[in-house]
XYZ file of C-alpha atoms in Angstrom:
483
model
C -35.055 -3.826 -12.890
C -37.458 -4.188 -10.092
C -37.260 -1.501 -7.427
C -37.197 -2.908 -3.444
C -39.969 -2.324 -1.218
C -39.303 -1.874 3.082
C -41.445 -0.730 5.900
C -40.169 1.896 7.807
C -39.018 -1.109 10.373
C -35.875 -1.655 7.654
C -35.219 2.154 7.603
C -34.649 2.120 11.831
C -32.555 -1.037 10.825
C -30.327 1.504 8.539
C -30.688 4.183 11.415
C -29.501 1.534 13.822
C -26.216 0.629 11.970
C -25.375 4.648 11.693
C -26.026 4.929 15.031
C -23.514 2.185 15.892
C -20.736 3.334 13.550
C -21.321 6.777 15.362
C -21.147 5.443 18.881
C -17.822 3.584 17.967
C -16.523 6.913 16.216
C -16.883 9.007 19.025
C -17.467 6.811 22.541
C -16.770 9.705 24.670
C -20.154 12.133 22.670
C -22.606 9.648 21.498
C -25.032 7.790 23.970
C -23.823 9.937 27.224
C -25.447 7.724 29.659
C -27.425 5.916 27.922
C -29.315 9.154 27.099
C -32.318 8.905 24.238
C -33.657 12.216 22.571
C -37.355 11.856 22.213
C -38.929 13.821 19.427
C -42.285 14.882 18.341
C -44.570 14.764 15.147
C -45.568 11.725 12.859
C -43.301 9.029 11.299
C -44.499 10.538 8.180
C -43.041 13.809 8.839
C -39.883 12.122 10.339
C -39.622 9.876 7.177
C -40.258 12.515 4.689
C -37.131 15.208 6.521
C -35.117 12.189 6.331
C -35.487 11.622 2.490
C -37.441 14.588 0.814
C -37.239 13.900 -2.748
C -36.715 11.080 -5.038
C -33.880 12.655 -6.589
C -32.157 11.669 -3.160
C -32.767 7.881 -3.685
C -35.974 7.974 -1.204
C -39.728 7.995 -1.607
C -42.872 7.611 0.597
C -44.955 5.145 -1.088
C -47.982 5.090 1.642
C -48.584 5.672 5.035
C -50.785 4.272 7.744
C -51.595 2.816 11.224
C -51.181 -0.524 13.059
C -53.590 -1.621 15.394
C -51.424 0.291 18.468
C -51.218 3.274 16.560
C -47.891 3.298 15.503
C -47.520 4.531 12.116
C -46.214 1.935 9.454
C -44.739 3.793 6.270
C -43.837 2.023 2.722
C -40.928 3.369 0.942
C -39.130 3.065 -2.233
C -35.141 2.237 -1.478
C -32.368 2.854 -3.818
C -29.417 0.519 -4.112
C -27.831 0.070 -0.528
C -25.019 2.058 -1.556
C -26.753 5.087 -2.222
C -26.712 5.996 1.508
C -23.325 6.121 1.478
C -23.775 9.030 -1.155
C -26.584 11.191 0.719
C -25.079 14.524 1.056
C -25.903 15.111 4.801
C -24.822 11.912 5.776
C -21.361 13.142 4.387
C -21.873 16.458 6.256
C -23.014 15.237 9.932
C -20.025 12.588 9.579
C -17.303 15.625 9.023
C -19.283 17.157 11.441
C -18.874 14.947 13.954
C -15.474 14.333 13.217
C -14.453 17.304 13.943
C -16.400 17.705 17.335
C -14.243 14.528 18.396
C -10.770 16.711 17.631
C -12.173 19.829 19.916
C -12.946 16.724 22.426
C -9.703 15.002 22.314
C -7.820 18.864 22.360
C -9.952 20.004 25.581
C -8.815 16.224 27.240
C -5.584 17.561 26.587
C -6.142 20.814 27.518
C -8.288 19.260 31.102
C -5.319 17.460 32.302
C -2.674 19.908 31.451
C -4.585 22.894 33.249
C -5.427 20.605 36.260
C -2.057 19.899 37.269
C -0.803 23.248 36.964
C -3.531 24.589 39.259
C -2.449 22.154 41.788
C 0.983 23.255 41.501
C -0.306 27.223 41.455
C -2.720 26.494 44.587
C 0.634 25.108 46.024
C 2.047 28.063 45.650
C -1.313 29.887 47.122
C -0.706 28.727 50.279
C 3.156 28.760 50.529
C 2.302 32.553 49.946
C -0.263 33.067 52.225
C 1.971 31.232 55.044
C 4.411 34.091 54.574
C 2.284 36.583 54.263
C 1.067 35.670 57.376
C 4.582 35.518 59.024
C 5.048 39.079 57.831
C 2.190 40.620 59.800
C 3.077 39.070 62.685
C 6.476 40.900 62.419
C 5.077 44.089 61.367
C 2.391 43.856 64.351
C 5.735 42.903 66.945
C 8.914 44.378 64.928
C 11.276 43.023 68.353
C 10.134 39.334 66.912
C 12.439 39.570 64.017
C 15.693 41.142 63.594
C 15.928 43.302 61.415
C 17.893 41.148 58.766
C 15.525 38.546 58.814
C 12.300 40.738 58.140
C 14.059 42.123 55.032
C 14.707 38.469 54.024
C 10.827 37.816 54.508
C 9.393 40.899 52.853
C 11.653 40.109 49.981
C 10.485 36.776 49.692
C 6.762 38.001 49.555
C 7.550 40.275 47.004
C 8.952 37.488 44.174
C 5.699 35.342 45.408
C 3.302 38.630 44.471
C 3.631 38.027 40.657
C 2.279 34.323 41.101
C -1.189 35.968 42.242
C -2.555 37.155 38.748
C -0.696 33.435 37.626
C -3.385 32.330 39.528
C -6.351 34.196 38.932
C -5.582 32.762 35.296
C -5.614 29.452 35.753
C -8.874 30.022 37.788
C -10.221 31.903 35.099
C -9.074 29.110 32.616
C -10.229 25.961 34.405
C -14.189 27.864 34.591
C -13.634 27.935 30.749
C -12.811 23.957 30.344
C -15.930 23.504 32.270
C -18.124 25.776 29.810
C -16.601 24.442 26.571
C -17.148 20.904 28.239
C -20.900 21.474 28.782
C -21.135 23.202 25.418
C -19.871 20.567 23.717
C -21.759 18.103 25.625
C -24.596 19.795 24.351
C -23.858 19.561 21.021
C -23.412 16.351 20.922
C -27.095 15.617 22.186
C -27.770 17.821 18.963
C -25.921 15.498 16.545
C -27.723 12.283 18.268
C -31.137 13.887 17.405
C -29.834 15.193 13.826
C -28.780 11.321 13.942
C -32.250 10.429 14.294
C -34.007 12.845 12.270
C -30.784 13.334 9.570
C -32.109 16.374 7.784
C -33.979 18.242 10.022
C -31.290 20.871 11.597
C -29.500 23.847 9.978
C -25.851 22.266 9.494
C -24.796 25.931 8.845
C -25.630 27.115 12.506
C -24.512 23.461 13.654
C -20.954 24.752 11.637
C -20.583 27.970 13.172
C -21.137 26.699 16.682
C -18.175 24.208 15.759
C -16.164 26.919 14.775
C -16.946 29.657 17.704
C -15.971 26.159 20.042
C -12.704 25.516 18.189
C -12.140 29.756 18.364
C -12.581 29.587 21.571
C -10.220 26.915 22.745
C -7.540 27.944 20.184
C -7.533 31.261 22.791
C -8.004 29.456 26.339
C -4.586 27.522 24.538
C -3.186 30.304 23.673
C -2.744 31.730 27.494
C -0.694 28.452 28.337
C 3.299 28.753 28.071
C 5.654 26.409 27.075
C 5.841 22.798 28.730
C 7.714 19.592 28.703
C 5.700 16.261 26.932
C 4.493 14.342 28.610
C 2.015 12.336 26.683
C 0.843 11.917 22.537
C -3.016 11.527 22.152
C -4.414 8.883 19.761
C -4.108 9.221 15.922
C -6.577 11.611 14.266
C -6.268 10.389 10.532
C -7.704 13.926 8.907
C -7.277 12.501 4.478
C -5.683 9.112 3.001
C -3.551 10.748 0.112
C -0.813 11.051 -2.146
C 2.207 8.687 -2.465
C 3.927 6.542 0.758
C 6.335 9.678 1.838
C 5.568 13.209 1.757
C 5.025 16.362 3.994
C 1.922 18.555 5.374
C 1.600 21.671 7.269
C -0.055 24.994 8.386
C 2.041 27.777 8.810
C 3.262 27.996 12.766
C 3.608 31.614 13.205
C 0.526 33.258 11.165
C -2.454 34.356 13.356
C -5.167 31.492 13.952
C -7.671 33.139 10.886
C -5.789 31.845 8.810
C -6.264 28.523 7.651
C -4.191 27.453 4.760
C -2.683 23.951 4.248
C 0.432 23.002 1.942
C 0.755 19.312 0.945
C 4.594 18.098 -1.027
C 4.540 14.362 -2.196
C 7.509 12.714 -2.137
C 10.758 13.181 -0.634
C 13.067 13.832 -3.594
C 13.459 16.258 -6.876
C 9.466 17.411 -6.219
C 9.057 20.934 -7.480
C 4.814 20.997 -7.002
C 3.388 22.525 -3.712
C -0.292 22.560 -3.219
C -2.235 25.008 -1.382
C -5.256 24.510 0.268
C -7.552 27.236 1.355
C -8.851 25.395 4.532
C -8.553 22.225 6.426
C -11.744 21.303 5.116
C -10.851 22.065 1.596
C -7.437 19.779 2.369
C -9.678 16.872 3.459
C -11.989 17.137 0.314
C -9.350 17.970 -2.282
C -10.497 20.898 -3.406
C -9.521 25.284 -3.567
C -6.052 24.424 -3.996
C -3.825 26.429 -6.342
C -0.300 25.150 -6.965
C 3.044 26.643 -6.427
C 6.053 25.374 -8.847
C 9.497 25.679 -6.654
C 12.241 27.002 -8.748
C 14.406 24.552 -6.795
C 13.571 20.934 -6.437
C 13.284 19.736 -3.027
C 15.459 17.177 -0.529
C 13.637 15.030 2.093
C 10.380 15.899 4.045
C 11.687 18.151 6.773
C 10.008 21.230 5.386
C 8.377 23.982 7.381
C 6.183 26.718 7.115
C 6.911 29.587 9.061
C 5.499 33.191 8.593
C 4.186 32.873 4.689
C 7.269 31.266 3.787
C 8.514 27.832 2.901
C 11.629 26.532 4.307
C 13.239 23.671 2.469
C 16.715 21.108 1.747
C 17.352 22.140 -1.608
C 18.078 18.713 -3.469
C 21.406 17.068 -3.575
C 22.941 20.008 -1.597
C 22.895 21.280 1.990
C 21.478 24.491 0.730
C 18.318 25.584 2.664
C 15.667 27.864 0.565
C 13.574 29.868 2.126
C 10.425 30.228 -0.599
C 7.799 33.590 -0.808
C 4.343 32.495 -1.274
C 2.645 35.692 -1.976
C 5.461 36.659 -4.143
C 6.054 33.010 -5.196
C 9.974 34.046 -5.123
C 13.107 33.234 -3.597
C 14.237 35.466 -0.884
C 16.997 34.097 0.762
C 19.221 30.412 0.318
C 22.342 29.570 2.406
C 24.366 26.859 3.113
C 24.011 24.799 6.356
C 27.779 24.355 6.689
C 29.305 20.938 6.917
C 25.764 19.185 7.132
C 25.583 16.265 5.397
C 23.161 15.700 2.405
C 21.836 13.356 -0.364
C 21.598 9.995 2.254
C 24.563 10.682 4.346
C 22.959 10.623 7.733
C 19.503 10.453 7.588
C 17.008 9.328 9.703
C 16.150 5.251 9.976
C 13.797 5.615 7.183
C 15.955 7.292 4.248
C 14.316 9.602 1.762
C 17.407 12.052 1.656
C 16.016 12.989 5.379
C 19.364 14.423 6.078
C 18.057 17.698 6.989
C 14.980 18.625 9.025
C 13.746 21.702 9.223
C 11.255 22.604 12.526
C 9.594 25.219 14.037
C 8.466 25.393 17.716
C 7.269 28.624 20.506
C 11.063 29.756 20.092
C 11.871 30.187 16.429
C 13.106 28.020 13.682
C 15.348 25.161 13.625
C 17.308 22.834 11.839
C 18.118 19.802 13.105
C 21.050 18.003 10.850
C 24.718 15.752 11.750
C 27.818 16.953 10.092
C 30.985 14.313 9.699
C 33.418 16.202 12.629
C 30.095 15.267 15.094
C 30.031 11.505 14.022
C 27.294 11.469 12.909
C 25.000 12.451 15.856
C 21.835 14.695 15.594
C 23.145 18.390 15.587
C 20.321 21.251 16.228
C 20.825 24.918 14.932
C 18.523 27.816 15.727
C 18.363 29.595 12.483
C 17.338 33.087 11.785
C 14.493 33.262 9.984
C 15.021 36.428 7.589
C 19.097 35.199 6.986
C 18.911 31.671 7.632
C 22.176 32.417 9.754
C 22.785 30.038 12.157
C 22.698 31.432 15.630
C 23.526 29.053 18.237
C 24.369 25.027 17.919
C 24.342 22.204 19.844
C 25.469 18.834 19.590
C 22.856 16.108 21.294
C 24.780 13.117 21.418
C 22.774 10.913 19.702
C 22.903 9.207 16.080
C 20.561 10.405 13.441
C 20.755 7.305 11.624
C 19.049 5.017 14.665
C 15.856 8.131 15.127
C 13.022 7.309 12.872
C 11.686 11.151 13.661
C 12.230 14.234 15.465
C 10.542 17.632 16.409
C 11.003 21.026 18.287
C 8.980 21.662 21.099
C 9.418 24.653 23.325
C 12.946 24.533 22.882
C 13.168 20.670 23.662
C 14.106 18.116 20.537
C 12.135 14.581 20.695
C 13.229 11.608 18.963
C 11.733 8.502 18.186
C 13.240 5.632 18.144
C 11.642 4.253 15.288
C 9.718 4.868 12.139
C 7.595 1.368 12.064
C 4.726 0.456 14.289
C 5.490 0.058 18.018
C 7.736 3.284 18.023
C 8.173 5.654 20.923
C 9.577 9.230 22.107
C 12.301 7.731 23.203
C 15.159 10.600 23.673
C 14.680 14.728 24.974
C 17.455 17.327 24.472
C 16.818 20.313 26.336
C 18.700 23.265 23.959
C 18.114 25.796 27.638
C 20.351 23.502 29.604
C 22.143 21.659 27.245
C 20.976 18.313 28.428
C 19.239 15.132 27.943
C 17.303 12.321 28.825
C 15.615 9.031 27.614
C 12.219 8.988 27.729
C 9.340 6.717 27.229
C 6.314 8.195 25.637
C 4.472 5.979 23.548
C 1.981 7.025 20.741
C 0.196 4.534 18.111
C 1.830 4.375 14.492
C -1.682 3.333 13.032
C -0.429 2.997 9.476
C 3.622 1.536 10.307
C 5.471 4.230 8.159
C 5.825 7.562 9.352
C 8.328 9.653 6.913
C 7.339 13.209 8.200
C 6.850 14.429 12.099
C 6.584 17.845 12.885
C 4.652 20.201 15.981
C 2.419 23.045 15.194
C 3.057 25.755 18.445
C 0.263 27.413 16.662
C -2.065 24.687 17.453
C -0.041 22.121 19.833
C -0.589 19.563 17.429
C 1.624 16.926 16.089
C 1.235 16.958 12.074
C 2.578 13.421 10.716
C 2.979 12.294 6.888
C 2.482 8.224 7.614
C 2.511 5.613 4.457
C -0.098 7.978 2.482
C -2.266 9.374 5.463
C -1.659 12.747 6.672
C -2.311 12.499 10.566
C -2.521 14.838 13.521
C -1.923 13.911 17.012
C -2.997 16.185 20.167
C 0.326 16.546 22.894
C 0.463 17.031 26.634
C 2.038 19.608 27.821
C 3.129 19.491 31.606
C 3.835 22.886 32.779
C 5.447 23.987 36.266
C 5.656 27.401 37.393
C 9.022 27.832 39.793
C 9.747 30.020 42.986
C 12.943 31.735 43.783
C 13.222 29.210 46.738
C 12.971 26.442 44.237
């Protein structure tokens, strides 16, 4: 078999169409303006950091000069497919894959900090009004009675706690900036690794990535709860396992560690992988298995504090699951909640019961026969599983294609095909609702599992084999007595 020959115009041709995928991977990080990184040394040199050795599929077969000087290099190609199969192409694509979730999750972050330093800087100056009243009736005491500068002064004192509020959010808002630059920066790093593909330490590229994503895990971290207000665009992290089925990271354990559990199917499955890291989870690989003495029900599970919480199967019997001890320690009823297809949600799979976690606890969000049938949410305890307070929302389980906790608020969809929306919001602190209209894109039509992360603020979703994560917006408002 004859081996193809190209100048080193056909390997800028193969450059150009990574480039391109790249730019339409991440818009926002690649080209910034049009921006080109110039770079030093020979096209030898360049040529021979790109592809090394033959045992990578490339080889310098001579080098030499055209008439303007430009240097003209003949190589040896492999098949075309073996680029796909070059290690650090691999590694710069994960790479920049995962500097496009910091991006998206700092977008998020952006808008959610910018409107709640508006509202703070508000605040700033309804405080400074007053303040300004009260020294004019300390300065002339006969210009307010005495009634009314009590009223005042105690008014100043509720608006005092808003001031390190603010310094906060100050503080917070000069961090976006910085992590914006610094990624910024790193992305003119990946264009030139683009370029040169080869030539940079991926390990100290890594551990940037990870300070970044450290870093804005804690800036998140100082935010409180919020109402939704918006879903970012799909992040599809691996394409795996069967059409229905369940991720996770535990909600409650402290950011270091990393650990993802993965249960395909929805019914009788006993097998519950573990994953040492997200990265691991994506690749397929460190995983050790845990066999559930108990089959499982559904997809609503949830991990919460180094336990699994799960339906067992054909009961309304919830499980709570040891991993380090890989043990039972506690299983209890849900009374009256239905089970095995009685009310689940639009989709099936023995959804009956759903078990969340948000910022206030754990939950389980079910319909019993004396509520007809509409979506019932319990706030469980998590060492008991007793239920501790109920609520009935009002609307049918059987017409919500999803639902999940969020700061103490249950969303529903209104469908589990493509075009659905967050289209209902119970609010469990005032025992209300309302209908809402918060779209998000169901890339892949079928989602059986939906569940937030308060650990993260992500949305993890199970959706016809691809595990998916979706960034929220949080819209947070900070209230005065005199509101």
């Amino acid at each position: 078999m004859s081996v193809p020959m190209l100048k080193i115009g056909a390997v800028l041709s193969t450059m150009a169409m990574v480039t391109n995928w790249m730019s339409q991977t991440l818009p926002s990080l690649v080209g910034l303006n049009g921006t080109t990184i110039s770079r030093g040394g020979t096209s030898e040199r360049i040529v021979s950091a790109l592809y090394p050795s033959p045992e990578e599929g490339w080889q310098i077969y001579s080098s030499a000069q055209d008439a303007d000087g430009k240097c003209i290099c003949t190589v040896v190609a492999p098949a075309q497919n073996m680029c796909n199969r070059d290690p650090r192409s691999r590694q710069l694509r994960q790479l920049m894959e995962k500097v496009q979730n910091i991006s998206q999750s700092m977008e998020v972050l952006d808008l959610r900090t910018y409107r709640d330093l508006q509202y703070v800087r508000n605040t700033e100056s309804l405080m400074k009004v007053v303040d300004g009243k009260l020294k004019v009736a300390s300065e002339n005491p006969r210009s307010l009675n005495p009634k009314g500068f009590q009223e005042l002064k105690d008014k100043v004192t509720q608006l005092l706690p808003l001031l390190p509020v603010l310094e906060q959010y100050k503080a917070d808002a000069k961090m976006i900036l910085r992590l914006r630059e610094e990624v910024r920066n790193l992305s003119l790093v990946l264009m030139a690794i683009q370029e040169e593909m080869g030539a940079y330490d991926y390990e100290e590229l890594r551990q940037r990535v990870l300070l970044l994503e450290t870093r804005l895990h804690s800036c998140m971290q100082k935010l409180g709860c919020g109402k939704l207000t918006g879903v970012s665009n799909p992040i599809t992290v691996r394409a795996s396992g069967s059409r229905f089925g369940s991720w996770m990271t535990d909600t409650m354990i402290p950011s270091s560690d990393n650990r993802v559990w993965s249960m395909d199917g929805y019914f009788k499955g006993r097998r519950v992988l573990e994953y040492r890291t997200m990265n691991d989870f994506m690749k397929g690989q460190n995983f050790v298995q845990h066999l559930l003495p108990h089959p499982w029900a559904g997809t609503g599970h949830v991990v919460y504090n180094g336990s699994l919480y799960y339906n067992k199967y054909q009961s309304n019997i919830i499980i709570k699951y040891h991993f380090r001890s890989r043990s039972v320690l506690v299983q209890r009823s849900l009374s009256g909640a239905g089970y095995n297809n009685t009310f689940p949600y639009s989709w099936g799979g023995s959804s009956d019961i759903d078990l969340m976690a948000d910022e206030n606890g754990l939950w389980a969000v079910y319909t019993t026969i004396p509520n007809a049938g509409n979506i019932v949410i319990s706030r469980l305890e998590p060492q008991s599983l007793e239920v501790q307070q109920t609520w009935d929302t009002g609307f049918p389980k059987r017409s919500a294609g999803e639902s999940f906790m969020i700061c103490g608020t249950l969303y529903v969809t209104n469908s589990h095909l493509a075009g659905a929306k967050i289209y209902f919001a119970y609010y469990t602190n005032t025992s209300s609702y309302e209908y809402t209209d918060i779209p998000f894109h169901n890339q892949y039509s079928h989602i059986s599992m939906m569940d937030y992360n308060p650990r993260e603020r992500v949305l993890y979703t199970w959706n016809n084999g691809h595990q998916v994560l979706y960034n929220v917006t949080l819209f947070q408002v900070i209230k005065t007595s005199g509101d």
